Coordinates of C-alpha atoms in Angstrom, one line a residue:
M1 CA -12.1 11.7 117.1
T2 CA -11.6 12.9 113.6
S3 CA -13.1 16.3 112.8
S4 CA -14.3 17.3 109.4
R5 CA -12.8 20.2 107.4
R6 CA -15.8 22.3 108.5
G7 CA -14.9 21.8 112.2
R8 CA -17.6 19.3 112.8
A9 CA -16.9 15.8 114.2
A10 CA -18.7 12.6 113.7
V11 CA -19.7 12.1 117.3
P12 CA -22.2 9.8 118.9
S13 CA -25.5 11.4 119.9
V14 CA -25.6 9.4 123.1
P15 CA -22.5 8.8 125.4
G16 CA -20.9 5.5 124.5
Q17 CA -22.6 5.2 121.1
L18 CA -20.5 4.7 118.1
P19 CA -20.1 7.8 115.9
V20 CA -22.0 8.6 112.7
A21 CA -20.3 10.3 109.8
D22 CA -21.6 13.7 108.7
R23 CA -22.4 14.6 105.1
H24 CA -19.0 15.9 104.3
Q25 CA -17.3 12.8 105.6
V26 CA -19.7 10.6 103.6
R27 CA -19.0 12.4 100.4
R28 CA -15.3 12.3 101.0
A29 CA -15.4 8.5 101.6
A30 CA -17.5 8.0 98.5
V31 CA -15.1 10.0 96.3
H32 CA -12.2 7.9 97.8
L33 CA -13.9 4.7 96.9
I34 CA -14.5 5.9 93.3
R35 CA -10.9 6.9 92.9
Q36 CA -9.9 3.4 93.8
D37 CA -11.6 2.1 90.6
T38 CA -11.6 5.2 88.4
G39 CA -11.2 3.3 85.1
A40 CA -14.3 1.2 85.7
F41 CA -16.3 4.2 86.9
V42 CA -15.4 6.3 83.8
T43 CA -16.2 3.4 81.4
M44 CA -19.6 3.0 83.1
I45 CA -20.3 6.7 82.6
V46 CA -19.4 6.6 78.9
F47 CA -21.7 3.6 78.2
N48 CA -24.6 5.1 80.2
A49 CA -24.2 8.3 78.1
L50 CA -24.2 6.4 74.9
A51 CA -27.3 4.5 76.0
A52 CA -29.1 7.7 76.9
A53 CA -28.2 9.3 73.5
A54 CA -29.5 6.2 71.7
G55 CA -32.8 6.6 73.5
L56 CA -33.3 10.0 72.1
T57 CA -33.6 8.9 68.5
G58 CA -37.1 7.4 68.8
P59 CA -39.1 10.6 69.5
W60 CA -37.0 12.7 67.1
L61 CA -37.5 10.2 64.3
L62 CA -41.3 9.9 65.1
G63 CA -41.6 13.7 64.8
R64 CA -39.9 13.4 61.3
I65 CA -42.4 10.7 60.4
I66 CA -45.3 12.9 61.3
N67 CA -44.0 15.8 59.3
A68 CA -43.2 13.5 56.4
V69 CA -46.8 12.0 56.4
R70 CA -48.2 15.6 56.6
D71 CA -46.1 16.6 53.6
G72 CA -46.9 13.4 51.6
G73 CA -43.5 11.9 51.9
V74 CA -44.7 8.4 52.7
D75 CA -41.7 6.7 51.2
A76 CA -39.5 7.9 54.1
V77 CA -41.7 6.3 56.7
D78 CA -40.2 2.8 56.5
R79 CA -36.6 4.1 56.6
L80 CA -37.4 6.3 59.6
A81 CA -39.2 3.4 61.4
L82 CA -36.1 1.2 60.9
G83 CA -34.1 4.0 62.5
I84 CA -36.4 4.0 65.5
L85 CA -35.9 0.2 65.8
A86 CA -32.2 0.5 65.5
G87 CA -32.0 3.2 68.2
A88 CA -34.1 1.1 70.6
L89 CA -31.9 -1.9 70.0
A90 CA -28.7 0.1 70.5
Q91 CA -30.1 1.6 73.7
L92 CA -31.0 -1.9 75.0
L93 CA -27.5 -3.3 74.3
L94 CA -25.6 -0.2 75.6
A95 CA -27.8 0.0 78.8
R96 CA -27.3 -3.7 79.5
H97 CA -23.5 -3.5 79.2
A98 CA -23.5 -0.3 81.3
R99 CA -25.5 -2.1 84.0
Y100 CA -23.0 -5.0 83.8
L101 CA -20.1 -2.6 84.3
A102 CA -22.0 -0.9 87.2
H103 CA -22.5 -4.2 88.9
R104 CA -18.9 -5.2 88.7
F105 CA -17.9 -1.7 90.0
G106 CA -20.4 -2.0 92.8
E107 CA -19.3 -5.5 93.9
R108 CA -15.6 -4.5 94.0
T109 CA -16.5 -1.4 96.0
L110 CA -18.7 -3.3 98.4
A111 CA -15.8 -5.7 99.0
R112 CA -13.6 -2.8 99.9
I113 CA -16.2 -1.4 102.3
R114 CA -16.5 -4.8 104.0
E115 CA -12.8 -5.2 104.4
Q116 CA -12.4 -1.6 105.6
F117 CA -15.2 -2.1 108.1
V118 CA -13.6 -5.3 109.5
D119 CA -10.2 -3.5 109.8
R120 CA -11.8 -0.6 111.6
A121 CA -13.9 -2.8 113.9
L122 CA -10.8 -4.8 114.9
A123 CA -8.9 -1.6 115.7
L124 CA -11.6 -0.5 118.2
P125 CA -10.6 -0.8 121.8
A126 CA -12.6 -3.4 123.7
S127 CA -13.9 -0.7 126.0
V128 CA -15.4 1.2 123.1
V129 CA -17.2 -1.9 121.7
E130 CA -18.5 -2.8 125.1
R131 CA -19.9 0.7 125.9
A132 CA -21.5 1.0 122.4
G133 CA -23.0 -2.5 122.6
A134 CA -22.4 -5.5 120.3
G135 CA -25.9 -4.9 118.8
D136 CA -24.9 -1.5 117.2
L137 CA -21.6 -2.9 115.8
T138 CA -23.4 -6.0 114.5
A139 CA -26.2 -4.0 112.8
R140 CA -23.6 -1.7 111.1
G141 CA -21.5 -4.7 109.9
T142 CA -24.5 -6.6 108.5
T143 CA -27.6 -4.6 107.7
D144 CA -25.9 -1.2 107.1
V145 CA -23.0 -2.6 105.0
A146 CA -25.5 -4.7 102.9
T147 CA -27.7 -1.6 102.4
A148 CA -24.7 0.6 101.4
G149 CA -23.6 -2.2 99.0
Q150 CA -27.0 -2.3 97.4
M151 CA -26.7 1.4 96.7
L152 CA -23.3 0.9 95.0
R153 CA -24.4 -2.1 93.1
D154 CA -28.0 -1.3 92.1
T155 CA -29.4 2.1 93.3
G156 CA -26.4 4.2 92.5
P157 CA -26.1 3.0 88.9
D158 CA -29.8 3.2 88.3
V159 CA -30.0 6.8 89.6
F160 CA -26.9 7.8 87.6
V161 CA -28.3 6.3 84.3
A162 CA -31.6 8.0 84.9
A163 CA -30.0 11.3 85.6
V164 CA -28.0 11.1 82.3
Q165 CA -31.1 10.2 80.4
A166 CA -33.1 13.1 82.0
V167 CA -30.4 15.6 81.1
F168 CA -30.2 14.4 77.5
I169 CA -34.0 14.5 77.1
L170 CA -34.3 18.0 78.4
A171 CA -31.5 19.1 76.1
A172 CA -33.3 17.5 73.2
V173 CA -36.5 19.4 74.0
F174 CA -34.6 22.7 74.1
L175 CA -33.0 21.9 70.8
L176 CA -36.4 21.2 69.2
D177 CA -37.8 24.5 70.5
P178 CA -36.4 26.7 73.4
L179 CA -39.8 28.0 74.3
L180 CA -41.3 24.5 74.6
G181 CA -38.2 23.4 76.6
A182 CA -38.7 26.3 79.0
C183 CA -42.4 25.5 79.4
G184 CA -41.5 21.8 80.2
V185 CA -38.9 22.8 82.8
L186 CA -41.3 25.2 84.5
G187 CA -43.8 22.4 84.6
L188 CA -41.4 20.3 86.6
T189 CA -41.0 22.7 89.5
G190 CA -43.6 20.8 91.6
I191 CA -41.3 17.9 91.6
W192 CA -38.4 20.1 92.8
F193 CA -40.5 21.4 95.8
A194 CA -41.8 18.0 96.8
T195 CA -38.3 16.4 96.6
R196 CA -36.7 19.3 98.6
W197 CA -39.3 18.9 101.3
Y198 CA -38.5 15.2 101.5
L199 CA -34.7 15.5 101.5
R200 CA -34.8 18.0 104.4
R201 CA -36.4 15.4 106.6
A202 CA -35.3 12.0 105.3
R203 CA -31.7 11.8 106.5
S204 CA -32.4 12.3 110.1
A205 CA -35.4 10.0 109.9
Y206 CA -33.4 7.2 108.4
L207 CA -30.6 7.7 110.9
D208 CA -33.1 7.4 113.7
Q209 CA -34.5 4.3 112.1
G210 CA -31.0 2.8 112.0
A211 CA -30.3 3.7 115.6
A212 CA -33.6 2.1 116.6
H213 CA -32.7 -1.1 114.8
S214 CA -29.3 -1.2 116.6
A215 CA -30.9 -0.7 120.0
L216 CA -33.4 -3.5 119.3
A217 CA -30.6 -5.8 118.1
E218 CA -28.7 -5.1 121.3
V219 CA -31.7 -5.9 123.6
L220 CA -32.5 -9.1 121.7
A221 CA -28.9 -10.3 121.7
A222 CA -28.4 -9.5 125.4
T223 CA -31.7 -11.3 126.2
A224 CA -30.8 -14.4 124.1
S225 CA -27.2 -14.7 125.4
G226 CA -28.3 -14.2 129.0
A227 CA -31.4 -16.4 128.8
R228 CA -30.4 -18.6 131.8
T229 CA -29.7 -15.5 133.9
V230 CA -33.0 -14.0 132.9
D231 CA -34.8 -17.1 134.0
A232 CA -32.8 -17.5 137.2
L233 CA -33.5 -13.9 138.3
R234 CA -37.1 -13.9 137.1
L235 CA -36.4 -11.1 134.7
R236 CA -38.5 -12.5 131.9
E237 CA -41.4 -10.0 132.1
R238 CA -38.9 -7.1 132.4
R239 CA -36.9 -8.2 129.4
I240 CA -40.1 -8.7 127.4
A241 CA -41.2 -5.2 128.3
D242 CA -37.8 -3.8 127.3
S243 CA -38.0 -5.7 123.9
E244 CA -41.5 -4.4 123.3
A245 CA -40.4 -0.9 124.0
E246 CA -37.6 -1.1 121.5
I247 CA -39.9 -2.7 118.9
E248 CA -42.3 0.2 119.4
R249 CA -39.4 2.6 118.8
C250 CA -38.5 0.8 115.6
V251 CA -42.1 0.9 114.4
A252 CA -42.4 4.6 115.2
A253 CA -39.2 5.3 113.3
Q254 CA -40.4 3.2 110.3
D255 CA -43.8 5.0 110.4
R256 CA -41.9 8.3 110.1
T257 CA -40.1 7.3 107.0
L258 CA -43.3 5.8 105.5
F259 CA -45.1 9.1 106.1
L260 CA -42.4 10.9 104.2
R261 CA -42.7 8.5 101.2
S262 CA -46.5 8.8 101.3
V263 CA -46.2 12.5 100.8
L264 CA -43.5 12.4 98.2
F265 CA -44.7 9.9 95.7
P266 CA -48.3 11.2 95.1
S267 CA -46.9 14.7 94.6
I268 CA -44.5 13.3 92.0
D269 CA -47.2 11.4 90.1
I270 CA -49.3 14.5 89.8
S271 CA -46.3 16.6 88.7
Y272 CA -45.4 14.3 85.8
A273 CA -48.5 15.2 83.8
I274 CA -48.2 19.0 84.2
P275 CA -45.2 19.6 81.7
V276 CA -46.8 17.3 79.1
V277 CA -50.1 19.1 79.2
A278 CA -48.4 22.5 79.2
V279 CA -46.3 21.7 76.2
L280 CA -49.2 20.3 74.2
F281 CA -51.3 23.4 75.0
L282 CA -48.5 25.9 74.2
G283 CA -47.4 23.8 71.2
G284 CA -50.9 23.8 69.8
V285 CA -51.0 27.6 70.0
L286 CA -47.6 28.0 68.3
H287 CA -48.5 25.4 65.6
H288 CA -51.7 27.3 64.9
Q289 CA -49.6 30.5 64.5
G290 CA -47.2 28.6 62.2
S291 CA -44.2 29.0 64.6
V292 CA -43.5 25.2 65.0
S293 CA -44.4 22.1 63.1
L294 CA -46.7 19.4 64.3
G295 CA -43.9 16.9 64.4
T296 CA -41.9 19.2 66.7
V297 CA -44.8 19.5 69.1
V298 CA -45.4 15.8 69.1
A299 CA -41.7 15.0 69.6
A300 CA -41.4 17.5 72.5
A301 CA -44.5 16.0 74.2
L302 CA -43.0 12.5 73.7
Y303 CA -39.7 13.6 75.1
L304 CA -41.4 15.0 78.2
Q305 CA -43.5 11.9 78.5
Q306 CA -40.3 9.9 78.2
L307 CA -38.8 12.1 80.9
S308 CA -41.2 10.6 83.4
Q309 CA -39.3 7.2 83.2
P310 CA -35.9 8.4 84.4
L311 CA -37.4 10.9 86.8
D312 CA -39.6 8.2 88.2
T313 CA -36.5 6.0 88.7
I314 CA -34.6 8.8 90.4
L315 CA -37.4 9.8 92.7
Q316 CA -38.4 6.2 93.6
Q317 CA -34.7 5.6 94.4
V318 CA -34.4 8.8 96.4
E319 CA -35.9 6.9 99.4
Q320 CA -33.3 4.1 98.9
V321 CA -30.5 6.6 98.5
Q322 CA -31.5 8.3 101.8
S323 CA -31.7 4.9 103.5
S324 CA -28.4 3.8 102.0
G325 CA -26.7 7.1 102.7
A326 CA -27.7 6.9 106.4
S327 CA -26.4 3.3 106.4
F328 CA -23.1 4.4 104.8
A329 CA -22.8 7.2 107.3
R330 CA -23.1 4.7 110.2
V331 CA -20.6 2.4 108.5
E332 CA -18.2 5.2 107.8
G333 CA -18.7 6.5 111.4
L334 CA -16.2 3.9 112.6
A335 CA -13.4 5.9 111.0
A336 CA -14.1 8.6 113.7
A337 CA -14.3 6.1 116.6
P338 CA -11.5 6.1 119.2
K339 CA -8.7 3.8 118.1
G340 CA -6.2 1.8 120.2
P341 CA -2.6 2.7 119.8
S342 CA -1.0 1.3 116.6
E343 CA 2.6 1.6 117.6
P344 CA 4.2 2.5 121.0
P345 CA 5.9 6.0 121.1
S346 CA 9.6 6.0 120.4
G347 CA 11.6 4.8 123.3
S348 CA 8.5 3.5 125.2
A349 CA 9.2 -0.2 125.1
P350 CA 8.7 -1.7 128.5
E351 CA 11.8 -2.3 130.5
G352 CA 11.0 -5.5 132.4
D353 CA 7.6 -6.9 133.4
R354 CA 6.9 -5.2 136.7
I355 CA 3.4 -3.9 136.9
E356 CA 2.8 -0.8 139.0
V357 CA -0.6 0.7 139.9
R358 CA -0.4 4.2 141.4
E359 CA -3.3 6.1 143.0
V360 CA -5.7 4.9 140.4
R361 CA -9.3 6.2 140.3
F362 CA -11.8 5.0 137.7
A363 CA -15.5 5.5 137.1
Y364 CA -17.8 4.2 134.3
D365 CA -20.0 6.6 132.3
T366 CA -22.8 6.2 134.8
G367 CA -22.3 6.1 138.6
G368 CA -19.5 7.1 140.9
D369 CA -16.0 5.9 141.3
V370 CA -15.5 2.1 141.1
L371 CA -11.8 2.3 142.1
R372 CA -10.8 4.9 144.7
G373 CA -7.0 5.5 144.9
V374 CA -5.8 1.9 144.3
S375 CA -2.0 1.4 144.5
L376 CA -0.4 -2.0 143.9
S377 CA 2.9 -3.4 142.7
V378 CA 3.2 -6.8 141.1
R379 CA 6.7 -8.4 140.9
P380 CA 7.7 -10.3 137.7
G381 CA 6.9 -14.0 138.2
E382 CA 4.7 -13.4 141.2
R383 CA 1.3 -15.1 141.6
L384 CA -1.1 -12.5 143.1
A385 CA -4.7 -13.3 144.1
V386 CA -7.3 -10.6 144.3
V387 CA -10.3 -11.3 146.4
G388 CA -13.2 -9.4 147.9
P389 CA -17.0 -9.2 147.8
S390 CA -19.0 -8.5 144.6
G391 CA -18.8 -4.9 143.5
A392 CA -15.5 -4.3 145.2
G393 CA -13.8 -3.4 141.9
K394 CA -11.8 -6.6 141.2
S395 CA -13.0 -7.0 137.6
T396 CA -12.5 -3.3 136.9
L397 CA -9.0 -3.5 138.2
S398 CA -8.3 -6.5 135.9
R399 CA -9.6 -4.5 132.9
L400 CA -7.2 -1.6 133.7
L401 CA -4.3 -4.1 134.2
A402 CA -5.1 -5.6 130.8
G403 CA -5.2 -2.2 129.0
I404 CA -8.9 -2.4 128.2
D405 CA -9.8 0.7 130.1
T406 CA -7.6 3.6 131.1
P407 CA -7.7 5.2 134.6
D408 CA -9.3 8.5 135.2
T409 CA -6.4 9.5 137.4
G410 CA -3.3 7.7 138.4
T411 CA -1.2 5.3 136.3
V412 CA -1.1 1.6 135.4
T413 CA 2.3 0.7 133.9
V414 CA 4.3 -2.4 132.9
G415 CA 8.0 -1.9 132.7
G416 CA 7.5 1.8 133.3
V417 CA 5.2 2.2 130.2
P418 CA 1.4 2.9 130.5
I419 CA -0.3 -0.4 129.6
A420 CA -3.0 1.4 127.6
D421 CA -0.3 3.0 125.3
L422 CA 1.0 -0.4 124.1
S423 CA 0.0 -1.5 120.6
P424 CA -2.2 -4.6 120.4
D425 CA 0.7 -6.8 119.3
R426 CA 3.0 -5.6 122.1
L427 CA 0.2 -5.7 124.7
R428 CA -0.5 -9.4 123.9
Q429 CA 3.1 -10.1 124.5
Q430 CA 2.9 -8.5 127.9
V431 CA -0.6 -9.1 129.3
V432 CA -3.5 -11.4 128.5
L433 CA -6.8 -11.2 130.2
V434 CA -9.0 -14.4 130.5
T435 CA -12.5 -14.0 131.9
Q436 CA -15.4 -16.4 132.5
E437 CA -16.8 -15.1 129.2
H438 CA -15.5 -17.1 126.3
H439 CA -15.9 -17.3 122.6
V440 CA -15.8 -20.2 120.1
F441 CA -15.1 -19.0 116.6
L442 CA -16.6 -20.6 113.6
G443 CA -14.0 -23.0 112.1
T444 CA -12.0 -25.9 113.3
V445 CA -10.3 -26.5 116.6
R446 CA -7.1 -25.7 114.9
D447 CA -8.4 -22.4 113.6
N448 CA -9.6 -21.4 117.1
L449 CA -6.1 -22.1 118.6
L450 CA -4.0 -20.6 115.8
I451 CA -5.6 -17.2 116.6
A452 CA -3.2 -17.1 119.6
A453 CA -0.1 -18.4 117.8
E454 CA -0.3 -18.4 114.0
S455 CA 2.9 -20.5 113.5
A456 CA 2.2 -23.2 116.1
T457 CA 2.5 -26.8 115.1
D458 CA -0.2 -29.4 115.6
A459 CA 2.0 -30.9 118.4
E460 CA 2.1 -27.5 120.2
L461 CA -1.7 -27.1 119.8
E462 CA -2.3 -30.6 121.3
A463 CA 0.1 -29.9 124.1
A464 CA -1.7 -26.7 125.0
L465 CA -5.0 -28.5 125.1
T466 CA -3.5 -31.2 127.3
A467 CA -1.9 -28.6 129.6
V468 CA -5.3 -27.2 130.5
G469 CA -6.9 -30.6 131.0
A470 CA -8.9 -30.6 127.8
D471 CA -8.9 -34.4 127.6
W472 CA -12.1 -34.2 125.5
S473 CA -10.1 -33.0 122.5
V474 CA -8.6 -36.5 122.1
A475 CA -12.1 -38.0 121.4
L476 CA -13.1 -35.4 118.8
P477 CA -14.3 -37.1 115.5
A478 CA -11.7 -35.3 113.3
G479 CA -9.2 -34.2 115.9
L480 CA -7.9 -30.6 115.4
D481 CA -9.9 -30.5 112.1
T482 CA -13.2 -30.9 113.9
E483 CA -15.6 -28.1 112.9
L484 CA -17.0 -26.1 115.8
G485 CA -20.2 -24.2 116.1
P486 CA -23.6 -24.5 114.4
G487 CA -23.5 -27.4 112.0
G488 CA -20.4 -28.8 113.7
H489 CA -19.3 -30.0 117.1
R490 CA -20.8 -27.9 119.9
L491 CA -18.7 -27.3 123.0
H492 CA -20.4 -26.8 126.3
G493 CA -19.3 -24.0 128.6
A494 CA -16.5 -25.8 130.5
Q495 CA -15.0 -27.1 127.2
A496 CA -15.2 -23.6 125.6
Q497 CA -13.4 -22.2 128.6
Q498 CA -10.6 -24.7 128.4
L499 CA -10.3 -23.9 124.7
A500 CA -9.8 -20.2 125.7
L501 CA -7.2 -21.2 128.4
A502 CA -5.4 -23.2 125.8
R503 CA -5.1 -20.1 123.7
V504 CA -3.5 -18.3 126.7
V505 CA -0.9 -21.1 126.9
L506 CA -0.1 -20.7 123.2
A507 CA 0.0 -16.9 123.4
D508 CA 2.7 -17.3 126.1
P509 CA 2.5 -13.7 127.6
H510 CA 4.6 -12.4 130.4
T511 CA 1.5 -11.7 132.6
V512 CA -1.8 -13.6 132.7
I513 CA -4.8 -12.1 134.4
L514 CA -7.4 -14.7 135.2
D515 CA -10.7 -13.0 136.1
E516 CA -12.7 -16.0 137.5
A517 CA -11.4 -17.9 134.4
T518 CA -12.4 -21.3 135.8
A519 CA -15.8 -20.2 137.1
L520 CA -17.8 -22.3 134.7
L521 CA -15.8 -25.5 135.5
D522 CA -16.9 -27.8 138.3
P523 CA -14.8 -27.7 141.4
T524 CA -12.8 -30.8 140.6
T525 CA -12.1 -29.8 137.0
A526 CA -11.4 -26.2 138.1
R527 CA -8.8 -27.3 140.6
H528 CA -7.2 -29.6 138.1
T529 CA -7.1 -26.9 135.4
E530 CA -5.7 -24.3 137.9
R531 CA -2.9 -26.7 138.9
A532 CA -2.2 -27.4 135.2
L533 CA -2.1 -23.7 134.4
A534 CA 0.1 -23.0 137.4
A535 CA 2.6 -25.6 136.1
V536 CA 2.5 -24.3 132.5
L537 CA 2.7 -20.6 133.6
R538 CA 5.4 -21.2 136.2
G539 CA 7.8 -18.2 136.0
R540 CA 5.1 -16.0 134.5
T541 CA 3.3 -13.3 136.4
V542 CA -0.3 -14.5 137.2
I543 CA -2.9 -12.2 138.7
A544 CA -6.0 -14.2 139.6
I545 CA -9.3 -12.6 140.4
A546 CA -11.1 -15.4 142.3
H547 CA -14.0 -16.3 144.5
R548 CA -12.5 -19.7 145.3
L549 CA -10.2 -18.9 148.2
Q550 CA -8.1 -22.0 147.5
T551 CA -6.6 -19.9 144.6
A552 CA -5.6 -17.3 147.2
H553 CA -4.1 -20.0 149.4
D554 CA -1.8 -21.1 146.6
A555 CA -0.8 -17.5 145.6
D556 CA 2.4 -15.7 146.7
R557 CA 0.4 -12.7 147.9
V558 CA -3.3 -11.9 148.4
A559 CA -4.8 -8.4 147.7
V560 CA -8.2 -7.9 149.5
M561 CA -10.4 -5.3 147.9
R562 CA -13.4 -3.6 149.4
D563 CA -15.4 -0.5 148.1
G564 CA -12.9 0.2 145.4
R565 CA -9.8 0.1 147.6
V566 CA -7.1 -2.4 148.5
T567 CA -7.6 -2.9 152.2
E568 CA -5.2 -5.8 152.9
L569 CA -2.1 -7.1 151.0
G570 CA 0.3 -9.9 152.0
P571 CA 0.8 -13.7 152.0
H572 CA -2.1 -15.9 152.9
E573 CA -0.6 -17.0 156.3
E574 CA 0.1 -13.4 157.4
L575 CA -3.4 -12.2 156.4
V576 CA -5.0 -15.1 158.3
E577 CA -2.9 -14.4 161.3
A578 CA -3.8 -10.7 161.1
D579 CA -7.5 -11.8 161.7
G580 CA -8.9 -9.0 159.4
A581 CA -11.3 -9.1 156.5
Y582 CA -9.4 -11.8 154.6
A583 CA -9.3 -14.1 157.7
A584 CA -13.1 -13.7 158.1
L585 CA -13.5 -14.7 154.4
W586 CA -11.2 -17.7 154.9
H587 CA -12.8 -19.0 158.0
S588 CA -16.3 -18.5 156.5
W589 CA -15.3 -20.4 153.4
H590 CA -14.1 -23.3 155.5
G591 CA -17.1 -23.1 157.8
E592 CA -15.0 -22.3 160.8
P593 CA -15.9 -19.8 163.6
R594 CA -13.7 -16.7 163.5
R595 CA -11.1 -16.6 166.3
S596 CA -11.3 -13.9 169.0
P597 CA -8.4 -11.3 169.1
H598 CA -6.9 -13.5 171.9
G599 CA -6.8 -16.6 169.7
D600 CA -9.8 -18.2 171.4
K601 CA -13.0 -19.3 169.6
P602 CA -16.1 -17.4 170.5
G603 CA -17.8 -19.0 173.5
G604 CA -14.5 -20.5 174.8
A605 CA -13.4 -20.1 178.5

């Protein structure tokens, strides 16, 4: 993880949670974004300053009008009034152009944030995404990015313009009369105290609100995607209770931020009137003593009254700035998340395709060891089947073989190089994992297949579909150009799985790990697809995690796992003859009684 210059790291508050950037990292990221478009940012500042200066002419000229009327110089009133009109018009035009520049700057910066977020998300190891939860990553990539973009496009420019106007107005009051200016500034101290109280509490409150939204998104997404499982296992009431608990957490977090706003805004409204009243009172005394003119007092009061508008903009947007800042911290937090290797170390290119597993132990964040000293060697071109009861560690082993997770102890290597140290491009050339979970991307059939091989021709794409038995692709209304997903052609589970297998054929890796990859297919289709894959992948290393023992029968060797260990290893016939755990599975699968140690069936003479 990346540490800040102060020695602090953007770390998750909960194990497995994606990091959140600290204040220093957020400021540094914001400065970097500004530097990427410095010309537009400086131009925006100049026009905002000119608009603020134009807005100062009105109260000053009004003060001169009052003094002129008092002195009997009525002829100057029309000329000064035209000056007020010209100043207001100039402020309007300059402010509109400044806002236009700010929007252009904000949209370009938002595009950079989105592109950077996608690059960082794609660089995350699959294990990091899985442990953090898709809901957190989705919330950051949608709600948080949009909120941060709103700050850059709307809130940020509004606050900046208002800040420039406030500074110019206060400077104008001091130029009119330093004593009145000091009186006005002292009258604003209530705003400072209320804002400071709010800012001390707002960031953590909004970060908690963002985390609550991510947790709710994760629960809802998991419930929706696993709706059939929920119904089958009668978990509906439990999932409803979990969802309601997360909703209550979201409501509590939003109530906290609402309370902060309900204290801030009334305090601010009261504080606006104090400097105006103070200046009018002090100005009246000074005017009675002949120290200042009536026009000066009126102009100072008008300036302070005018000050309420930019201050109101700033303070009303403080809430949005805090919310946007928290969102930006969550988006920027991906920069500190663990990354997969970008390039293999010098001289670490695999020499051959032999896979070696040596004394591997592995445990997830919660619970004990899932793998307990597993050792296994897979020869290039071998077809190895891994079988065993649920919870034996088969899928965990497949994740380590695919480089998704790294062992706690021991090594998993291909060609002598740790698999987890390979860059994504090199890893895809060596090992591809296919599970029963599949994904159909928005786009055409062609788009979904080209992910695996960008330069593949239509003939190669069609051949890959044919190789995995996807005969349905021939009947698609627009062939490879058929749109998939919502609004297009919907693939059912078996078809989506065949599409995923076609991507494996196109990727053409040295080793394919099939973790129950045909589980969603009916037995006949699964058998046909497995035979087709076996023909296509002949000469490649295939490691099949399977419940169907026919897969094990066709393999060169079978590894039997139980309680996180490999308990048996050898060809199908030898394991059946050994009459151990595998033989029991095989006879049970065929509905045959297990033989006695002497070769007789139980109950025989």
